[in-house]
Amino acid sequence: MTRQQIGDNMYFTYVPSEKFKTSFLSAQLAAPLRRETAGRSALLVNVLSRGTARFPDMTALGRELDMLYGARLDPTVRKKGEVQLLGFSASCVDDRYLPNRERLLEPLTDLLGEMLLRPALQNGRLHAGYIASERENLADLIRSDVNDKRSYAARRLLEEMCAGEPFGVGRMGTARDVEAITQEDLERHYRELLPRARLELFYCGSAPEKRVAGAFARAFAALPRQGALEPVQTIRRPARETCRVVTEELDVGQGKLCIGCRTDCTDMAAAMLMNAMFGGATTSKLFVNVRERLSLCYYADSAYHRLKGLVTVSSGIEFQNYGRAVEEILRQLEALRRGDWEDWEIEGARQSLVNSLRTMEDSAGSMEDFVMGQAAAGSDETIPGLIAALAEVTPERVRAAAESVKPDTIYFLKGKEGCA
């Protein structure tokens, strides 16, 4: 895998591979995640996905993709640390499988460029009808998050824990903000974002690097460049001295308990392994003890948000088990701080992480997502490098990582008739 600059504020990551029958391409604009622009960026990419100057509607665009042997093209909006990534990913049959030496790489990169640079217009402006329908669709999508109570609770924890910080902003903004976006707002945001946001390009397939770089350079040759809206470095903050408790009531039959912790640990590999031992694997303390042995939770797991330095716990519980569940979850964290574990726990967690990372290499889309996260963080770490780093983590480093984890916020979603 290589990464190079191929233009002003334009970077290209190349992953050569012949294990896939398809080529995977991506073009992403990277900009700071902000409350006032998150919804506009999400709406913008959805409006741009409706068509281009050459293919002004979904029917014409679909016909072109069919002509490219059923190529796929999808809008993407992601949050990586405190950076928002928006753009398009695409896949097509790898050229080596096509008859008569046909080529799909160049027409598909051209189409990626058109999606961002040459949108379908109506009277010289972004299509008002597309804006209206996509605005409604996006607001409905954001609101529908409450239907998945597990996902909703995890999002609400981050909103409360990181209130006032970019990390507390959802990747698509809020439904209220989206509904307030006017045609003028969106056009102004497009004019400001396009020339200044960093462009991250990605390719995984069998084509030579020089050919792909040239195709991308030509496809985005008309990209206006004016200054640089560099993604900001994600800021880590210390935990509150007193853990904050937030309770919300909805019409639910199962409580959702989420606990957010902060860490200032810079030993990423050790923190990853510590989290896997805590709640990130089926051999973890939360799974084995809180869920299986004590039956306090229907599910209990943890996630390490390494760009932000957060460890979050997600669990489903009976309302009356709130107190015991919080106590036991924190007790398992304390056990990690003391180094209270068996050899099989650390080795099982290490193997689980390594297997997950190796599985990523079996999916071009997963590798692209990893690369975009690294680009957002300003890191050049690779999957093989991360696997090697995990192999070197000692029990002492795991314990040091655990000692840095401090509870910050507890979020509890309970039923309207339930009580904590």
PDB file of N, CA and C in Angstrom, residues 203-273:
ATOM      1  N   TYR A 203      -7.821   3.426  -4.267  1.00  0.00           N
ATOM      2  CA  TYR A 203      -8.049   2.375  -5.268  1.00  0.00           C
ATOM      3  C   TYR A 203      -7.508   1.059  -4.741  1.00  0.00           C
ATOM      4  N   CYS A 204      -8.281  -0.003  -4.929  1.00  0.00           N
ATOM      5  CA  CYS A 204      -7.831  -1.366  -4.643  1.00  0.00           C
ATOM      6  C   CYS A 204      -8.190  -2.231  -5.844  1.00  0.00           C
ATOM      7  N   GLY A 205      -7.178  -2.825  -6.459  1.00  0.00           N
ATOM      8  CA  GLY A 205      -7.402  -3.652  -7.638  1.00  0.00           C
ATOM      9  C   GLY A 205      -6.079  -4.016  -8.282  1.00  0.00           C
ATOM     10  N   SER A 206      -6.153  -4.483  -9.515  1.00  0.00           N
ATOM     11  CA  SER A 206      -4.950  -5.005 -10.178  1.00  0.00           C
ATOM     12  C   SER A 206      -4.300  -4.031 -11.147  1.00  0.00           C
ATOM     13  N   ALA A 207      -4.920  -2.878 -11.403  1.00  0.00           N
ATOM     14  CA  ALA A 207      -4.348  -1.929 -12.364  1.00  0.00           C
ATOM     15  C   ALA A 207      -3.049  -1.336 -11.809  1.00  0.00           C
ATOM     16  N   PRO A 208      -2.091  -1.014 -12.669  1.00  0.00           N
ATOM     17  CA  PRO A 208      -0.827  -0.413 -12.215  1.00  0.00           C
ATOM     18  C   PRO A 208      -1.061   0.935 -11.539  1.00  0.00           C
ATOM     19  N   GLU A 209      -0.232   1.230 -10.559  1.00  0.00           N
ATOM     20  CA  GLU A 209      -0.388   2.458  -9.775  1.00  0.00           C
ATOM     21  C   GLU A 209      -0.328   3.712 -10.654  1.00  0.00           C
ATOM     22  N   LYS A 210       0.604   3.747 -11.583  1.00  0.00           N
ATOM     23  CA  LYS A 210       0.752   4.934 -12.427  1.00  0.00           C
ATOM     24  C   LYS A 210      -0.506   5.185 -13.243  1.00  0.00           C
ATOM     25  N   ARG A 211      -1.108   4.109 -13.741  1.00  0.00           N
ATOM     26  CA  ARG A 211      -2.323   4.262 -14.543  1.00  0.00           C
ATOM     27  C   ARG A 211      -3.470   4.807 -13.694  1.00  0.00           C
ATOM     28  N   VAL A 212      -3.626   4.287 -12.484  1.00  0.00           N
ATOM     29  CA  VAL A 212      -4.721   4.733 -11.607  1.00  0.00           C
ATOM     30  C   VAL A 212      -4.512   6.181 -11.194  1.00  0.00           C
ATOM     31  N   ALA A 213      -3.278   6.519 -10.805  1.00  0.00           N
ATOM     32  CA  ALA A 213      -2.987   7.894 -10.406  1.00  0.00           C
ATOM     33  C   ALA A 213      -3.286   8.861 -11.547  1.00  0.00           C
ATOM     34  N   GLY A 214      -2.931   8.464 -12.761  1.00  0.00           N
ATOM     35  CA  GLY A 214      -3.207   9.305 -13.913  1.00  0.00           C
ATOM     36  C   GLY A 214      -4.694   9.466 -14.168  1.00  0.00           C
ATOM     37  N   ALA A 215      -5.450   8.372 -13.991  1.00  0.00           N
ATOM     38  CA  ALA A 215      -6.900   8.431 -14.199  1.00  0.00           C
ATOM     39  C   ALA A 215      -7.548   9.363 -13.187  1.00  0.00           C
ATOM     40  N   PHE A 216      -7.137   9.268 -11.935  1.00  0.00           N
ATOM     41  CA  PHE A 216      -7.697  10.150 -10.904  1.00  0.00           C
ATOM     42  C   PHE A 216      -7.292  11.602 -11.164  1.00  0.00           C
ATOM     43  N   ALA A 217      -6.036  11.824 -11.532  1.00  0.00           N
ATOM     44  CA  ALA A 217      -5.570  13.192 -11.778  1.00  0.00           C
ATOM     45  C   ALA A 217      -6.367  13.852 -12.893  1.00  0.00           C
ATOM     46  N   ARG A 218      -6.656  13.081 -13.949  1.00  0.00           N
ATOM     47  CA  ARG A 218      -7.451  13.634 -15.045  1.00  0.00           C
ATOM     48  C   ARG A 218      -8.896  13.871 -14.621  1.00  0.00           C
ATOM     49  N   ALA A 219      -9.464  12.925 -13.873  1.00  0.00           N
ATOM     50  CA  ALA A 219     -10.867  13.044 -13.469  1.00  0.00           C
ATOM     51  C   ALA A 219     -11.113  14.252 -12.579  1.00  0.00           C
ATOM     52  N   PHE A 220     -10.084  14.632 -11.781  1.00  0.00           N
ATOM     53  CA  PHE A 220     -10.261  15.744 -10.847  1.00  0.00           C
ATOM     54  C   PHE A 220      -9.387  16.940 -11.216  1.00  0.00           C
ATOM     55  N   ALA A 221      -8.982  16.999 -12.483  1.00  0.00           N
ATOM     56  CA  ALA A 221      -8.146  18.117 -12.934  1.00  0.00           C
ATOM     57  C   ALA A 221      -8.861  19.450 -12.790  1.00  0.00           C
ATOM     58  N   ALA A 222     -10.188  19.442 -12.911  1.00  0.00           N
ATOM     59  CA  ALA A 222     -10.948  20.697 -12.828  1.00  0.00           C
ATOM     60  C   ALA A 222     -11.330  21.069 -11.404  1.00  0.00           C
ATOM     61  N   LEU A 223     -10.879  20.282 -10.420  1.00  0.00           N
ATOM     62  CA  LEU A 223     -11.222  20.581  -9.031  1.00  0.00           C
ATOM     63  C   LEU A 223     -10.635  21.929  -8.631  1.00  0.00           C
ATOM     64  N   PRO A 224     -11.474  22.881  -8.262  1.00  0.00           N
ATOM     65  CA  PRO A 224     -10.935  24.193  -7.870  1.00  0.00           C
ATOM     66  C   PRO A 224     -10.185  24.086  -6.552  1.00  0.00           C
ATOM     67  N   ARG A 225      -9.080  24.775  -6.440  1.00  0.00           N
ATOM     68  CA  ARG A 225      -8.286  24.772  -5.214  1.00  0.00           C
ATOM     69  C   ARG A 225      -8.101  26.206  -4.738  1.00  0.00           C
ATOM     70  N   GLN A 226      -8.493  26.459  -3.493  1.00  0.00           N
ATOM     71  CA  GLN A 226      -8.405  27.812  -2.959  1.00  0.00           C
ATOM     72  C   GLN A 226      -8.190  27.708  -1.451  1.00  0.00           C
ATOM     73  N   GLY A 227      -6.931  27.757  -1.045  1.00  0.00           N
ATOM     74  CA  GLY A 227      -6.646  27.580   0.370  1.00  0.00           C
ATOM     75  C   GLY A 227      -6.808  26.123   0.755  1.00  0.00           C
ATOM     76  N   ALA A 228      -6.836  25.855   2.049  1.00  0.00           N
ATOM     77  CA  ALA A 228      -6.957  24.480   2.538  1.00  0.00           C
ATOM     78  C   ALA A 228      -7.776  24.456   3.817  1.00  0.00           C
ATOM     79  N   LEU A 229      -8.838  23.667   3.775  1.00  0.00           N
ATOM     80  CA  LEU A 229      -9.672  23.452   4.958  1.00  0.00           C
ATOM     81  C   LEU A 229      -9.222  22.135   5.574  1.00  0.00           C
ATOM     82  N   GLU A 230      -8.060  22.173   6.222  1.00  0.00           N
ATOM     83  CA  GLU A 230      -7.472  20.941   6.739  1.00  0.00           C
ATOM     84  C   GLU A 230      -8.296  20.403   7.905  1.00  0.00           C
ATOM     85  N   PRO A 231      -8.542  19.086   7.916  1.00  0.00           N
ATOM     86  CA  PRO A 231      -9.210  18.487   9.071  1.00  0.00           C
ATOM     87  C   PRO A 231      -8.415  18.774  10.344  1.00  0.00           C
ATOM     88  N   VAL A 232      -9.125  19.114  11.408  1.00  0.00           N
ATOM     89  CA  VAL A 232      -8.460  19.454  12.665  1.00  0.00           C
ATOM     90  C   VAL A 232      -8.007  18.196  13.394  1.00  0.00           C
ATOM     91  N   GLN A 233      -7.011  18.358  14.257  1.00  0.00           N
ATOM     92  CA  GLN A 233      -6.563  17.263  15.100  1.00  0.00           C
ATOM     93  C   GLN A 233      -7.627  17.018  16.171  1.00  0.00           C
ATOM     94  N   THR A 234      -8.054  15.782  16.307  1.00  0.00           N
ATOM     95  CA  THR A 234      -9.064  15.460  17.311  1.00  0.00           C
ATOM     96  C   THR A 234      -8.510  15.737  18.708  1.00  0.00           C
ATOM     97  N   ILE A 235      -9.277  16.471  19.506  1.00  0.00           N
ATOM     98  CA  ILE A 235      -8.828  16.901  20.835  1.00  0.00           C
ATOM     99  C   ILE A 235      -9.316  15.918  21.893  1.00  0.00           C
ATOM    100  N   ARG A 236      -8.403  15.490  22.751  1.00  0.00           N
ATOM    101  CA  ARG A 236      -8.753  14.645  23.890  1.00  0.00           C
ATOM    102  C   ARG A 236      -8.930  15.514  25.129  1.00  0.00           C
ATOM    103  N   ARG A 237      -9.921  15.164  25.937  1.00  0.00           N
ATOM    104  CA  ARG A 237     -10.169  15.921  27.156  1.00  0.00           C
ATOM    105  C   ARG A 237     -10.179  14.979  28.352  1.00  0.00           C
ATOM    106  N   PRO A 238      -9.838  15.498  29.536  1.00  0.00           N
ATOM    107  CA  PRO A 238      -9.865  14.646  30.730  1.00  0.00           C
ATOM    108  C   PRO A 238     -11.290  14.340  31.156  1.00  0.00           C
ATOM    109  N   ALA A 239     -11.455  13.268  31.912  1.00  0.00           N
ATOM    110  CA  ALA A 239     -12.774  12.890  32.418  1.00  0.00           C
ATOM    111  C   ALA A 239     -13.226  13.861  33.503  1.00  0.00           C
ATOM    112  N   ARG A 240     -14.535  13.953  33.671  1.00  0.00           N
ATOM    113  CA  ARG A 240     -15.079  14.748  34.776  1.00  0.00           C
ATOM    114  C   ARG A 240     -14.607  14.180  36.111  1.00  0.00           C
ATOM    115  N   GLU A 241     -14.460  15.048  37.087  1.00  0.00           N
ATOM    116  CA  GLU A 241     -14.079  14.578  38.421  1.00  0.00           C
ATOM    117  C   GLU A 241     -15.179  13.712  39.031  1.00  0.00           C
ATOM    118  N   THR A 242     -16.421  14.087  38.755  1.00  0.00           N
ATOM    119  CA  THR A 242     -17.563  13.303  39.220  1.00  0.00           C
ATOM    120  C   THR A 242     -18.341  12.809  38.006  1.00  0.00           C
ATOM    121  N   CYS A 243     -18.509  11.502  37.914  1.00  0.00           N
ATOM    122  CA  CYS A 243     -19.201  10.918  36.763  1.00  0.00           C
ATOM    123  C   CYS A 243     -20.631  11.451  36.667  1.00  0.00           C
ATOM    124  N   ARG A 244     -21.004  11.923  35.495  1.00  0.00           N
ATOM    125  CA  ARG A 244     -22.346  12.476  35.270  1.00  0.00           C
ATOM    126  C   ARG A 244     -23.303  11.364  34.896  1.00  0.00           C
ATOM    127  N   VAL A 245     -24.537  11.442  35.406  1.00  0.00           N
ATOM    128  CA  VAL A 245     -25.571  10.447  35.093  1.00  0.00           C
ATOM    129  C   VAL A 245     -26.708  11.128  34.351  1.00  0.00           C
ATOM    130  N   VAL A 246     -27.052  10.594  33.188  1.00  0.00           N
ATOM    131  CA  VAL A 246     -28.157  11.115  32.373  1.00  0.00           C
ATOM    132  C   VAL A 246     -29.176  10.000  32.202  1.00  0.00           C
ATOM    133  N   THR A 247     -30.420  10.276  32.559  1.00  0.00           N
ATOM    134  CA  THR A 247     -31.498   9.292  32.411  1.00  0.00           C
ATOM    135  C   THR A 247     -32.548   9.829  31.452  1.00  0.00           C
ATOM    136  N   GLU A 248     -32.983   8.973  30.544  1.00  0.00           N
ATOM    137  CA  GLU A 248     -34.019   9.345  29.575  1.00  0.00           C
ATOM    138  C   GLU A 248     -35.095   8.276  29.581  1.00  0.00           C
ATOM    139  N   GLU A 249     -36.337   8.694  29.428  1.00  0.00           N
ATOM    140  CA  GLU A 249     -37.452   7.760  29.421  1.00  0.00           C
ATOM    141  C   GLU A 249     -38.104   7.716  28.048  1.00  0.00           C
ATOM    142  N   LEU A 250     -38.291   6.505  27.543  1.00  0.00           N
ATOM    143  CA  LEU A 250     -39.008   6.266  26.302  1.00  0.00           C
ATOM    144  C   LEU A 250     -39.862   5.020  26.493  1.00  0.00           C
ATOM    145  N   ASP A 251     -40.698   4.764  25.534  1.00  0.00           N
ATOM    146  CA  ASP A 251     -41.558   3.580  25.596  1.00  0.00           C
ATOM    147  C   ASP A 251     -40.748   2.362  25.150  1.00  0.00           C
ATOM    148  N   VAL A 252     -39.961   1.818  26.078  1.00  0.00           N
ATOM    149  CA  VAL A 252     -39.108   0.667  25.786  1.00  0.00           C
ATOM    150  C   VAL A 252     -39.347  -0.421  26.816  1.00  0.00           C
ATOM    151  N   GLY A 253     -39.137  -1.662  26.411  1.00  0.00           N
ATOM    152  CA  GLY A 253     -39.326  -2.784  27.316  1.00  0.00           C
ATOM    153  C   GLY A 253     -38.027  -3.269  27.929  1.00  0.00           C
ATOM    154  N   GLN A 254     -36.897  -2.766  27.419  1.00  0.00           N
ATOM    155  CA  GLN A 254     -35.585  -3.169  27.920  1.00  0.00           C
ATOM    156  C   GLN A 254     -34.728  -1.932  28.111  1.00  0.00           C
ATOM    157  N   GLY A 255     -34.078  -1.839  29.252  1.00  0.00           N
ATOM    158  CA  GLY A 255     -33.230  -0.694  29.518  1.00  0.00           C
ATOM    159  C   GLY A 255     -31.951  -0.741  28.700  1.00  0.00           C
ATOM    160  N   LYS A 256     -31.453   0.411  28.330  1.00  0.00           N
ATOM    161  CA  LYS A 256     -30.178   0.525  27.625  1.00  0.00           C
ATOM    162  C   LYS A 256     -29.228   1.328  28.500  1.00  0.00           C
ATOM    163  N   LEU A 257     -28.198   0.669  28.962  1.00  0.00           N
ATOM    164  CA  LEU A 257     -27.216   1.292  29.832  1.00  0.00           C
ATOM    165  C   LEU A 257     -25.912   1.481  29.069  1.00  0.00           C
ATOM    166  N   CYS A 258     -25.452   2.723  28.976  1.00  0.00           N
ATOM    167  CA  CYS A 258     -24.199   3.035  28.300  1.00  0.00           C
ATOM    168  C   CYS A 258     -23.307   3.832  29.247  1.00  0.00           C
ATOM    169  N   ILE A 259     -22.056   3.468  29.304  1.00  0.00           N
ATOM    170  CA  ILE A 259     -21.093   4.154  30.160  1.00  0.00           C
ATOM    171  C   ILE A 259     -19.940   4.643  29.300  1.00  0.00           C
ATOM    172  N   GLY A 260     -19.615   5.930  29.410  1.00  0.00           N
ATOM    173  CA  GLY A 260     -18.524   6.512  28.642  1.00  0.00           C
ATOM    174  C   GLY A 260     -17.344   6.861  29.537  1.00  0.00           C
ATOM    175  N   CYS A 261     -16.157   6.454  29.134  1.00  0.00           N
ATOM    176  CA  CYS A 261     -14.929   6.735  29.873  1.00  0.00           C
ATOM    177  C   CYS A 261     -13.951   7.464  28.959  1.00  0.00           C
ATOM    178  N   ARG A 262     -13.062   8.219  29.564  1.00  0.00           N
ATOM    179  CA  ARG A 262     -12.005   8.902  28.808  1.00  0.00           C
ATOM    180  C   ARG A 262     -10.644   8.365  29.231  1.00  0.00           C
ATOM    181  N   THR A 263      -9.712   8.411  28.289  1.00  0.00           N
ATOM    182  CA  THR A 263      -8.347   7.979  28.571  1.00  0.00           C
ATOM    183  C   THR A 263      -7.368   8.898  27.867  1.00  0.00           C
ATOM    184  N   ASP A 264      -6.235   9.126  28.514  1.00  0.00           N
ATOM    185  CA  ASP A 264      -5.177   9.910  27.878  1.00  0.00           C
ATOM    186  C   ASP A 264      -4.043   9.008  27.408  1.00  0.00           C
ATOM    187  N   CYS A 265      -4.310   7.696  27.341  1.00  0.00           N
ATOM    188  CA  CYS A 265      -3.299   6.729  26.927  1.00  0.00           C
ATOM    189  C   CYS A 265      -2.924   6.946  25.459  1.00  0.00           C
ATOM    190  N   THR A 266      -1.632   7.037  25.195  1.00  0.00           N
ATOM    191  CA  THR A 266      -1.149   7.196  23.818  1.00  0.00           C
ATOM    192  C   THR A 266      -0.588   5.891  23.252  1.00  0.00           C
ATOM    193  N   ASP A 267      -0.603   4.852  24.067  1.00  0.00           N
ATOM    194  CA  ASP A 267      -0.152   3.526  23.636  1.00  0.00           C
ATOM    195  C   ASP A 267      -1.348   2.831  22.974  1.00  0.00           C
ATOM    196  N   MET A 268      -1.558   3.113  21.680  1.00  0.00           N
ATOM    197  CA  MET A 268      -2.761   2.680  20.987  1.00  0.00           C
ATOM    198  C   MET A 268      -2.939   1.165  20.986  1.00  0.00           C
ATOM    199  N   ALA A 269      -1.876   0.433  20.704  1.00  0.00           N
ATOM    200  CA  ALA A 269      -1.986  -1.022  20.642  1.00  0.00           C
ATOM    201  C   ALA A 269      -2.376  -1.592  21.996  1.00  0.00           C
ATOM    202  N   ALA A 270      -1.782  -1.067  23.078  1.00  0.00           N
ATOM    203  CA  ALA A 270      -2.124  -1.545  24.415  1.00  0.00           C
ATOM    204  C   ALA A 270      -3.564  -1.197  24.770  1.00  0.00           C
ATOM    205  N   ALA A 271      -4.016   0.006  24.383  1.00  0.00           N
ATOM    206  CA  ALA A 271      -5.394   0.408  24.675  1.00  0.00           C
ATOM    207  C   ALA A 271      -6.392  -0.448  23.891  1.00  0.00           C
ATOM    208  N   MET A 272      -6.051  -0.781  22.657  1.00  0.00           N
ATOM    209  CA  MET A 272      -6.913  -1.657  21.869  1.00  0.00           C
ATOM    210  C   MET A 272      -7.040  -3.029  22.523  1.00  0.00           C
ATOM    211  N   LEU A 273      -5.913  -3.571  22.981  1.00  0.00           N
ATOM    212  CA  LEU A 273      -5.935  -4.888  23.616  1.00  0.00           C
ATOM    213  C   LEU A 273      -6.667  -4.833  24.947  1.00  0.00           C
TER     214      LEU A 273
END
